Amino acid sequence: MALTEQQLKTSEDQYQYGFHDEEAPLFKSKRGLSAEVVTEISKMKNEPQWMLDFRLKALKYFEKRPMPQWGGGGMLDEIDFENIFYYIRPSDRPEQDWDDVPDYIKVTFDKLGIPEAEKKFLAGVGAQYESEVIYHNLQKDLEEKGVIFLDTDSALQQYPDLFREHFATIIPPNDNKFAALNSAVWSGGSFIYVPEGVHIDLPLQAYFRINAENAGQFERTLIIVDKGAYVHYVEGCTAPTYTTNSLHSAVVEIIVKEGGRCRYTTIQNWSKNVYNLVTKRAAAYKDATMEWVDGNLGSKLTMKYPAIYLMEPGAKGEILSVAFAGHGQHQDAGGKVVHVAPHTTSTITSKSISKEDGRSSYRGLLKVHPEAEYSKSNVRCDALLLHENSRTDTYPYIEIENDRVDIGHEATVSKVGEEQLFYLMSRGVSEADAYSMIVTGFIEPIAKELPMEYAVELNRLIQLEMEGSVG
Amino acid sequence: MNTDREIDTMEKTLVIRNLHVNVEDKEILKGLDLELEKGKTHAIMGPNGSGKSTLSYALAGHPSYEVTAGEVLFEGQDILEMGPDERAQAGIFLAFQYPMSIPGVSMANFLRSAVNSVRRARGEGDMRVPEFRKKLTERMAALKMDRSFMGRYLNEGFSGGEKKRAEILQMAMLEPKLAIMDETDSGLDIDALRVVSDGVNTLKGDDMTVLVITHYQRLLNYIKPDFVHVLMDGRIVTSGGPELALELESRGYDWVRAEFAVPA
């Protein structure tokens, strides 16, 4: 059953980024999901037949699969799939030049405070506004090195063979219900190819926003890091508040070839009515390294477990996850590592914070195949509870299928103590500042892994969350 | 209000009258009276369980220490309705016997937040970063603290001596009008004790009043008190000059108990 507008209005609180601009898109699809809508999306994009077939097949998987009852449990049943726009196109084609970006979109970015300096410092900015990437800027030296950084739709048109070779090879359309949904209606996202031996020193970035009321956002990201190459991709999301449920269901696939390294950093701050249901998975080959840094704030329900498959000897995986569950929110987050090959190593570090009646869960899978001897893994999850009615749960699934492995697992739950608060306050710090100091300290091991401006933004978002929460 | 009394309290940094404090519904302070003269060093001595730490926590505003009666005037202003942060902003500082560790919060960031919180409450702007760093570097050098302390997490993994030095560093940065030192000598070797005491002695002057709370006389060899008060069974039972501390050291507390008829 979908929530009524009245019910949702009451849950609408002051949300920092809860402004919205007047929409002026050129095309807006009908509400609801059908083979007709999927075909229309594909036609609008002039896609090859194989992609249309892929989408239609995925739609069937989506329709057939039951709604998952774990994780968010009954909350998922509240999503009204017939009341969602599956495709919105703000402009005819991706813009090449910042000057061509429509003004109303620039205004939104200004409100988000995307710093001017970033444009100079950062290698490229792909900004997803509604369902289409409208701005891409790639520095010349990257182009000369053969790096491809495009919105995923353009990549399909411009690099059809490279695209088809890798697309949906890590996350097949029937992987889970929401991966199937994304596969049917995906739009936008980033496509990155880093050629053999190329190191991109500065992070590549994209900003995402859901702006149209009821606009589902189904971006699809595919990153291929060739042998010995390196890229750090940073994705940041903020979304405005609306009075009907929004759905964000992305798919991110990453392939890291021999000796390559990829780091994927996300800070998401969805408005508190968004269902954030994302499938992220990477495959790391011989001596390759994959790192997920995943920060989840906001949203009504987040279900996200970045995964790494360690496919060949010497592969390494690291997952750092932070979740902040405030009033009325449920963050079901964690990570999955599958050791397929011998001599592979992994670490999962999860930090969750629950405020008021917020609920955070760590859900993790560590699987070691019979062949994956001499593998090492360390899992650590820490939960911090701010109030008496805050809740945290841990679901660590561990499946070890051989004896020659070195596995560590540690979980802690702590409460913000009266003595810590008193100590900080006795130095003149207000109660709200004392809380946010303890929380930022708690996540510091992960914040220090973020690029500076993201660490600052994360700490600022947490301060905003703490203001007004102290009574 | 009596005008004479008002003038009187203005000259005192702190005036405590008939203070009763409960901890978990048990009365610990039972009508404590004390006056601290501005710019002077007062010592409170007393046996274990006499209420020394309760007094320091109650003055700093710990929520578990319930004041059931009495008044506490700081520079003439009643502070009992103020939160611990407001008391600190007014100029009261408590050096903890057991400082808490705050993982992930660096000393430098914490000190800057604290200093600026106090400044903002007084209507002053934030301290500029270069000025802050200069002051911090100077104060750390005076306390013989290595620069690496700035980046370390607050009290996390600090030795006993390092924690006490860090407390004095905080005091040095916040420049309070009243510094309460709760058993600052506990867990300190002689060298550390000397460094900590030098730190306090450098800071105290006409503007800073010091209240040293201690079980032993040892600390008072380094931080010389102008007045000594004896706390027993929740009350100040006698006061005197520095010689009183020496007498307590040599004779113990039993004679006080006998002389002032304090129940054992």
CSV table of C-alpha atoms in Angstrom, one decimal, chain A residues 17-342:
chain,number,residue,atom,x,y,z
A,17,TYR,CA,18.8,20.6,0.2
A,18,GLY,CA,15.0,20.4,0.0
A,19,PHE,CA,14.5,23.1,-2.5
A,20,HIS,CA,13.4,22.4,-6.0
A,21,ASP,CA,13.5,24.3,-9.2
A,22,GLU,CA,10.8,24.6,-11.7
A,23,GLU,CA,11.0,21.7,-14.1
A,24,ALA,CA,11.4,22.5,-17.8
A,25,PRO,CA,12.2,19.1,-19.4
A,26,LEU,CA,11.7,18.5,-23.1
A,27,PHE,CA,10.2,15.1,-22.7
A,28,LYS,CA,8.6,13.4,-19.8
A,29,SER,CA,7.5,9.8,-20.0
A,30,LYS,CA,4.2,8.5,-18.6
A,31,ARG,CA,3.9,7.2,-15.1
A,32,GLY,CA,4.1,3.5,-14.6
A,33,LEU,CA,6.1,0.6,-16.0
A,34,SER,CA,5.2,-1.5,-19.1
A,35,ALA,CA,6.9,-3.1,-22.1
A,36,GLU,CA,5.6,0.0,-24.0
A,37,VAL,CA,7.3,2.4,-21.7
A,38,VAL,CA,10.6,0.4,-21.9
A,39,THR,CA,10.4,0.3,-25.6
A,40,GLU,CA,9.7,4.1,-25.7
A,41,ILE,CA,12.8,4.8,-23.6
A,42,SER,CA,15.0,2.6,-25.8
A,43,LYS,CA,13.6,4.3,-29.0
A,44,MET,CA,14.1,7.8,-27.6
A,45,LYS,CA,17.7,6.9,-27.1
A,46,ASN,CA,18.2,5.3,-30.6
A,47,GLU,CA,19.5,2.2,-29.0
A,48,PRO,CA,20.6,-0.9,-30.9
A,49,GLN,CA,18.1,-3.8,-31.0
A,50,TRP,CA,20.2,-5.9,-28.5
A,51,MET,CA,19.8,-3.3,-25.8
A,52,LEU,CA,16.0,-3.1,-26.3
A,53,ASP,CA,15.9,-6.9,-26.1
A,54,PHE,CA,18.0,-6.8,-23.0
A,55,ARG,CA,15.6,-4.2,-21.4
A,56,LEU,CA,12.5,-6.2,-22.2
A,57,LYS,CA,14.0,-9.4,-20.9
A,58,ALA,CA,15.0,-7.6,-17.7
A,59,LEU,CA,11.4,-6.2,-17.3
A,60,LYS,CA,10.1,-9.8,-17.3
A,61,TYR,CA,12.6,-10.7,-14.6
A,62,PHE,CA,11.5,-7.7,-12.6
A,63,GLU,CA,7.9,-8.7,-12.9
A,64,LYS,CA,8.5,-12.3,-12.0
A,65,ARG,CA,10.7,-11.7,-8.9
A,66,PRO,CA,8.9,-11.4,-5.6
A,67,MET,CA,9.6,-8.3,-3.4
A,68,PRO,CA,12.4,-9.1,-1.0
A,69,GLN,CA,11.1,-9.4,2.6
A,70,TRP,CA,14.5,-9.1,4.3
A,71,GLY,CA,16.4,-5.9,4.9
A,72,GLY,CA,13.8,-3.2,4.7
A,73,GLY,CA,11.1,-5.8,5.1
A,74,GLY,CA,7.6,-4.5,4.6
A,75,MET,CA,8.9,-0.9,3.8
A,76,LEU,CA,9.6,-2.1,0.2
A,77,ASP,CA,5.9,-3.0,-0.2
A,78,GLU,CA,5.0,0.7,0.1
A,79,ILE,CA,6.7,1.5,-3.2
A,80,ASP,CA,4.0,2.2,-5.8
A,81,PHE,CA,5.7,1.3,-9.1
A,82,GLU,CA,2.8,2.5,-11.1
A,83,ASN,CA,3.2,6.0,-9.8
A,84,ILE,CA,6.8,6.6,-10.9
A,85,PHE,CA,8.2,8.3,-14.0
A,86,TYR,CA,10.9,6.0,-15.4
A,87,TYR,CA,12.5,8.4,-17.8
A,88,ILE,CA,12.9,12.2,-17.9
A,89,ARG,CA,15.1,13.9,-20.3
A,90,PRO,CA,16.0,17.5,-19.5
A,91,SER,CA,17.7,18.4,-22.8
A,92,ASP,CA,18.1,16.8,-26.1
A,93,ARG,CA,21.7,15.7,-25.8
A,94,PRO,CA,24.5,15.9,-23.3
A,95,GLU,CA,26.2,19.3,-23.2
A,96,GLN,CA,29.8,19.6,-24.1
A,97,ASP,CA,30.5,23.0,-22.6
A,98,TRP,CA,29.6,24.4,-19.2
A,99,ASP,CA,28.3,27.6,-21.0
A,100,ASP,CA,25.6,25.5,-22.7
A,101,VAL,CA,24.3,24.0,-19.5
A,102,PRO,CA,20.8,25.4,-18.9
A,103,ASP,CA,20.7,28.2,-16.3
A,104,TYR,CA,18.1,26.5,-14.0
A,105,ILE,CA,20.4,23.6,-13.7
A,106,LYS,CA,23.3,25.8,-12.8
A,107,VAL,CA,21.2,27.4,-10.1
A,108,THR,CA,20.6,24.0,-8.6
A,109,PHE,CA,24.3,23.3,-8.5
A,110,ASP,CA,25.0,26.6,-6.9
A,111,LYS,CA,22.6,25.8,-4.2
A,112,LEU,CA,24.4,22.5,-3.7
A,113,GLY,CA,27.5,24.5,-3.3
A,114,ILE,CA,29.6,22.6,-5.7
A,115,PRO,CA,32.8,24.6,-5.4
A,116,GLU,CA,34.1,26.5,-8.4
A,117,ALA,CA,37.6,25.4,-7.6
A,118,GLU,CA,36.7,21.8,-8.1
A,119,LYS,CA,36.2,22.4,-11.8
A,120,LYS,CA,39.8,23.4,-12.0
A,121,PHE,CA,41.2,20.8,-9.8
A,122,LEU,CA,39.3,17.8,-10.7
A,123,ALA,CA,39.9,15.9,-13.8
A,124,GLY,CA,36.3,15.8,-15.1
A,125,VAL,CA,32.8,16.5,-13.9
A,126,GLY,CA,29.9,14.5,-15.0
A,127,ALA,CA,26.7,15.9,-13.6
A,128,GLN,CA,23.6,13.9,-13.7
A,129,TYR,CA,20.5,16.1,-13.5
A,130,GLU,CA,17.4,14.1,-13.7
A,131,SER,CA,17.9,11.1,-15.9
A,132,GLU,CA,20.5,12.4,-18.3
A,133,VAL,CA,24.1,13.4,-18.0
A,134,ILE,CA,24.1,16.9,-19.2
A,135,TYR,CA,27.6,18.0,-18.6
A,136,HIS,CA,30.8,16.4,-19.1
A,137,ASN,CA,34.2,17.9,-19.1
A,138,LEU,CA,37.3,15.9,-19.6
A,139,GLN,CA,40.6,17.4,-19.4
A,140,LYS,CA,42.7,17.2,-22.5
A,141,ASP,CA,45.5,15.2,-21.1
A,142,LEU,CA,43.1,12.5,-20.1
A,143,GLU,CA,41.7,12.4,-23.6
A,144,GLU,CA,45.2,12.1,-24.9
A,145,LYS,CA,45.8,9.1,-22.6
A,146,GLY,CA,42.9,7.4,-24.1
A,147,VAL,CA,40.6,7.6,-21.0
A,148,ILE,CA,36.9,7.4,-21.8
A,149,PHE,CA,34.6,9.3,-19.4
A,150,LEU,CA,31.2,9.6,-20.8
A,151,ASP,CA,27.6,9.3,-19.7
A,152,THR,CA,26.6,5.7,-20.2
A,153,ASP,CA,24.1,6.4,-23.0
A,154,SER,CA,26.7,8.1,-25.1
A,155,ALA,CA,29.2,5.3,-24.5
A,156,LEU,CA,26.7,2.8,-25.9
A,157,GLN,CA,26.5,4.9,-29.1
A,158,GLN,CA,30.2,5.8,-29.4
A,159,TYR,CA,31.9,2.6,-28.2
A,160,PRO,CA,29.4,-0.1,-29.0
A,161,ASP,CA,31.9,-3.0,-29.0
A,162,LEU,CA,33.7,-2.1,-25.8
A,163,PHE,CA,30.4,-1.4,-24.1
A,164,ARG,CA,28.7,-4.7,-25.1
A,165,GLU,CA,31.7,-6.8,-24.2
A,166,HIS,CA,31.5,-5.7,-20.5
A,167,PHE,CA,27.9,-4.5,-19.9
A,168,ALA,CA,25.9,-6.6,-17.4
A,169,THR,CA,28.7,-9.1,-17.2
A,170,ILE,CA,29.2,-8.5,-13.4
A,171,ILE,CA,25.6,-7.9,-12.5
A,172,PRO,CA,23.2,-9.9,-14.8
A,173,PRO,CA,19.7,-8.5,-15.2
A,174,ASN,CA,18.2,-11.3,-13.2
A,175,ASP,CA,20.6,-10.8,-10.2
A,176,ASN,CA,17.9,-9.3,-8.0
A,177,LYS,CA,14.6,-7.5,-8.3
A,178,PHE,CA,16.0,-4.0,-8.3
A,179,ALA,CA,19.0,-4.9,-10.6
A,180,ALA,CA,16.3,-6.2,-13.0
A,181,LEU,CA,14.3,-2.9,-12.7
A,182,ASN,CA,17.4,-0.9,-13.4
A,183,SER,CA,18.3,-3.1,-16.4
A,184,ALA,CA,14.9,-2.5,-17.9
A,185,VAL,CA,14.8,1.3,-17.5
A,186,TRP,CA,18.4,2.4,-16.9
A,187,SER,CA,19.3,5.9,-18.1
A,188,GLY,CA,22.5,7.9,-17.6
A,189,GLY,CA,25.3,7.0,-15.2
A,190,SER,CA,29.0,7.1,-16.0
A,191,PHE,CA,31.0,5.0,-18.3
A,192,ILE,CA,34.8,5.0,-17.6
A,193,TYR,CA,37.5,3.1,-19.4
A,194,VAL,CA,41.1,3.5,-18.2
A,195,PRO,CA,43.6,2.0,-20.7
A,196,GLU,CA,46.4,-0.2,-19.7
A,197,GLY,CA,49.0,1.4,-17.4
A,198,VAL,CA,47.2,4.8,-17.2
A,199,HIS,CA,47.0,6.4,-13.8
A,200,ILE,CA,44.5,9.1,-13.2
A,201,ASP,CA,45.9,11.1,-10.3
A,202,LEU,CA,42.9,13.3,-9.5
A,203,PRO,CA,39.5,11.8,-8.7
A,204,LEU,CA,36.9,11.7,-11.4
A,205,GLN,CA,33.5,13.0,-10.1
A,206,ALA,CA,29.9,13.1,-10.9
A,207,TYR,CA,27.1,14.8,-9.0
A,208,PHE,CA,23.6,13.3,-9.0
A,209,ARG,CA,20.3,14.8,-8.3
A,210,ILE,CA,16.7,13.7,-8.5
A,211,ASN,CA,14.7,16.7,-9.3
A,212,ALA,CA,11.4,15.9,-10.9
A,213,GLU,CA,8.7,14.8,-8.6
A,214,ASN,CA,8.3,11.1,-8.8
A,215,ALA,CA,11.3,10.8,-11.0
A,216,GLY,CA,12.9,7.4,-10.5
A,217,GLN,CA,16.6,7.6,-11.1
A,218,PHE,CA,18.0,4.4,-12.6
A,219,GLU,CA,21.5,5.3,-13.5
A,220,ARG,CA,23.9,2.6,-14.7
A,221,THR,CA,27.6,2.9,-14.2
A,222,LEU,CA,30.3,0.8,-15.8
A,223,ILE,CA,33.9,1.2,-15.0
A,224,ILE,CA,36.7,-0.8,-16.7
A,225,VAL,CA,40.2,-0.4,-15.3
A,226,ASP,CA,42.6,-2.1,-17.7
A,227,LYS,CA,45.9,-3.8,-16.7
A,228,GLY,CA,48.0,-1.8,-14.3
A,229,ALA,CA,45.7,1.2,-14.5
A,230,TYR,CA,44.3,3.4,-11.7
A,231,VAL,CA,41.2,5.5,-11.2
A,232,HIS,CA,39.4,7.0,-8.2
A,233,TYR,CA,35.8,7.7,-9.0
A,234,VAL,CA,33.7,9.9,-6.7
A,235,GLU,CA,30.0,10.0,-6.7
A,236,GLY,CA,28.0,12.4,-4.5
A,237,CYS,CA,24.3,12.7,-4.3
A,238,THR,CA,21.9,15.1,-2.7
A,239,ALA,CA,18.2,15.2,-3.5
A,240,PRO,CA,15.4,17.6,-2.8
A,241,THR,CA,12.4,16.8,-0.6
A,242,TYR,CA,9.1,15.9,-2.2
A,243,THR,CA,5.8,14.7,-0.9
A,244,THR,CA,5.7,11.4,-2.8
A,245,ASN,CA,8.1,8.6,-2.6
A,246,SER,CA,11.1,8.6,-4.8
A,247,LEU,CA,13.0,5.6,-5.9
A,248,HIS,CA,16.7,5.4,-6.6
A,249,SER,CA,17.8,2.1,-8.0
A,250,ALA,CA,21.2,2.2,-9.5
A,251,VAL,CA,23.6,-0.5,-10.8
A,252,VAL,CA,27.3,0.0,-10.7
A,253,GLU,CA,29.6,-2.6,-12.3
A,254,ILE,CA,33.4,-2.5,-12.1
A,255,ILE,CA,36.0,-4.6,-13.7
A,256,VAL,CA,39.6,-4.3,-12.5
A,257,LYS,CA,42.0,-6.2,-14.6
A,258,GLU,CA,45.5,-7.5,-13.7
A,259,GLY,CA,47.5,-5.2,-11.5
A,260,GLY,CA,44.9,-2.4,-11.8
A,261,ARG,CA,43.3,-0.5,-8.9
A,262,CYS,CA,40.0,1.2,-8.6
A,263,ARG,CA,38.6,3.2,-5.8
A,264,TYR,CA,34.9,4.1,-5.8
A,265,THR,CA,33.7,6.7,-3.3
A,266,THR,CA,30.1,7.6,-2.6
A,267,ILE,CA,28.6,10.1,-0.3
A,268,GLN,CA,24.8,9.9,-0.6
A,269,ASN,CA,22.4,12.2,1.1
A,270,TRP,CA,19.0,11.4,-0.3
A,271,SER,CA,16.1,13.3,1.0
A,272,LYS,CA,14.2,11.4,3.6
A,273,ASN,CA,11.5,10.0,1.3
A,274,VAL,CA,13.8,8.2,-1.1
A,275,TYR,CA,14.1,4.5,-1.4
A,276,ASN,CA,17.8,3.9,-2.2
A,277,LEU,CA,18.2,0.4,-3.5
A,278,VAL,CA,21.5,0.0,-5.2
A,279,THR,CA,23.5,-3.0,-6.6
A,280,LYS,CA,27.2,-2.4,-6.7
A,281,ARG,CA,29.6,-5.1,-7.6
A,282,ALA,CA,33.2,-5.3,-8.8
A,283,ALA,CA,35.4,-8.1,-10.1
A,284,ALA,CA,39.1,-7.9,-9.3
A,285,TYR,CA,41.6,-10.0,-11.3
A,286,LYS,CA,45.2,-11.0,-10.7
A,287,ASP,CA,46.9,-8.7,-8.2
A,288,ALA,CA,44.2,-6.1,-8.8
A,289,THR,CA,42.8,-3.9,-6.0
A,290,MET,CA,39.2,-2.8,-5.6
A,291,GLU,CA,38.1,-0.4,-2.9
A,292,TRP,CA,34.6,0.8,-2.1
A,293,VAL,CA,34.1,3.8,0.2
A,294,ASP,CA,30.4,4.1,0.8
A,295,GLY,CA,28.7,6.8,2.9
A,296,ASN,CA,25.0,6.7,3.4
A,297,LEU,CA,23.0,9.5,4.9
A,298,GLY,CA,19.5,10.4,4.3
A,299,SER,CA,16.9,8.3,2.4
A,300,LYS,CA,13.9,6.5,4.0
A,301,LEU,CA,15.4,3.1,3.3
A,302,THR,CA,18.8,2.3,2.0
A,303,MET,CA,19.7,-1.3,1.0
A,304,LYS,CA,23.2,-1.3,-0.3
A,305,TYR,CA,26.0,-3.8,0.0
A,306,PRO,CA,28.9,-3.1,-2.3
A,307,ALA,CA,30.5,-6.4,-3.4
A,308,ILE,CA,33.9,-7.5,-4.5
A,309,TYR,CA,34.6,-10.8,-6.2
A,310,LEU,CA,38.3,-11.7,-5.9
A,311,MET,CA,38.7,-13.7,-9.1
A,312,GLU,CA,42.4,-14.4,-9.3
A,313,PRO,CA,45.4,-14.8,-7.0
A,314,GLY,CA,46.7,-11.7,-5.4
A,315,ALA,CA,43.5,-9.8,-5.7
A,316,LYS,CA,42.6,-7.4,-2.9
A,317,GLY,CA,39.4,-5.9,-1.8
A,318,GLU,CA,38.5,-3.3,0.7
A,319,ILE,CA,35.1,-2.0,1.7
A,320,LEU,CA,34.5,1.0,4.0
A,321,SER,CA,30.9,1.7,4.8
A,322,VAL,CA,29.4,4.5,6.9
A,323,ALA,CA,25.7,4.7,7.6
A,324,PHE,CA,23.7,7.4,9.5
A,325,ALA,CA,20.2,6.6,10.4
A,326,GLY,CA,18.2,9.5,11.7
A,327,HIS,CA,14.5,9.8,12.8
A,328,GLY,CA,12.3,7.4,10.7
A,329,GLN,CA,15.2,6.1,8.7
A,330,HIS,CA,16.5,2.6,8.1
A,331,GLN,CA,20.0,2.1,6.8
A,332,ASP,CA,20.6,-1.5,5.8
A,333,ALA,CA,24.1,-1.4,4.6
A,334,GLY,CA,27.3,-3.4,4.6
A,335,GLY,CA,29.4,-5.3,2.1
A,336,LYS,CA,30.1,-8.6,0.4
A,337,VAL,CA,33.4,-10.2,-0.4
A,338,VAL,CA,33.7,-13.4,-2.3
A,339,HIS,CA,37.1,-15.1,-2.4
A,340,VAL,CA,37.1,-17.2,-5.5
A,341,ALA,CA,40.9,-17.6,-5.9
A,342,PRO,CA,43.7,-18.5,-3.5
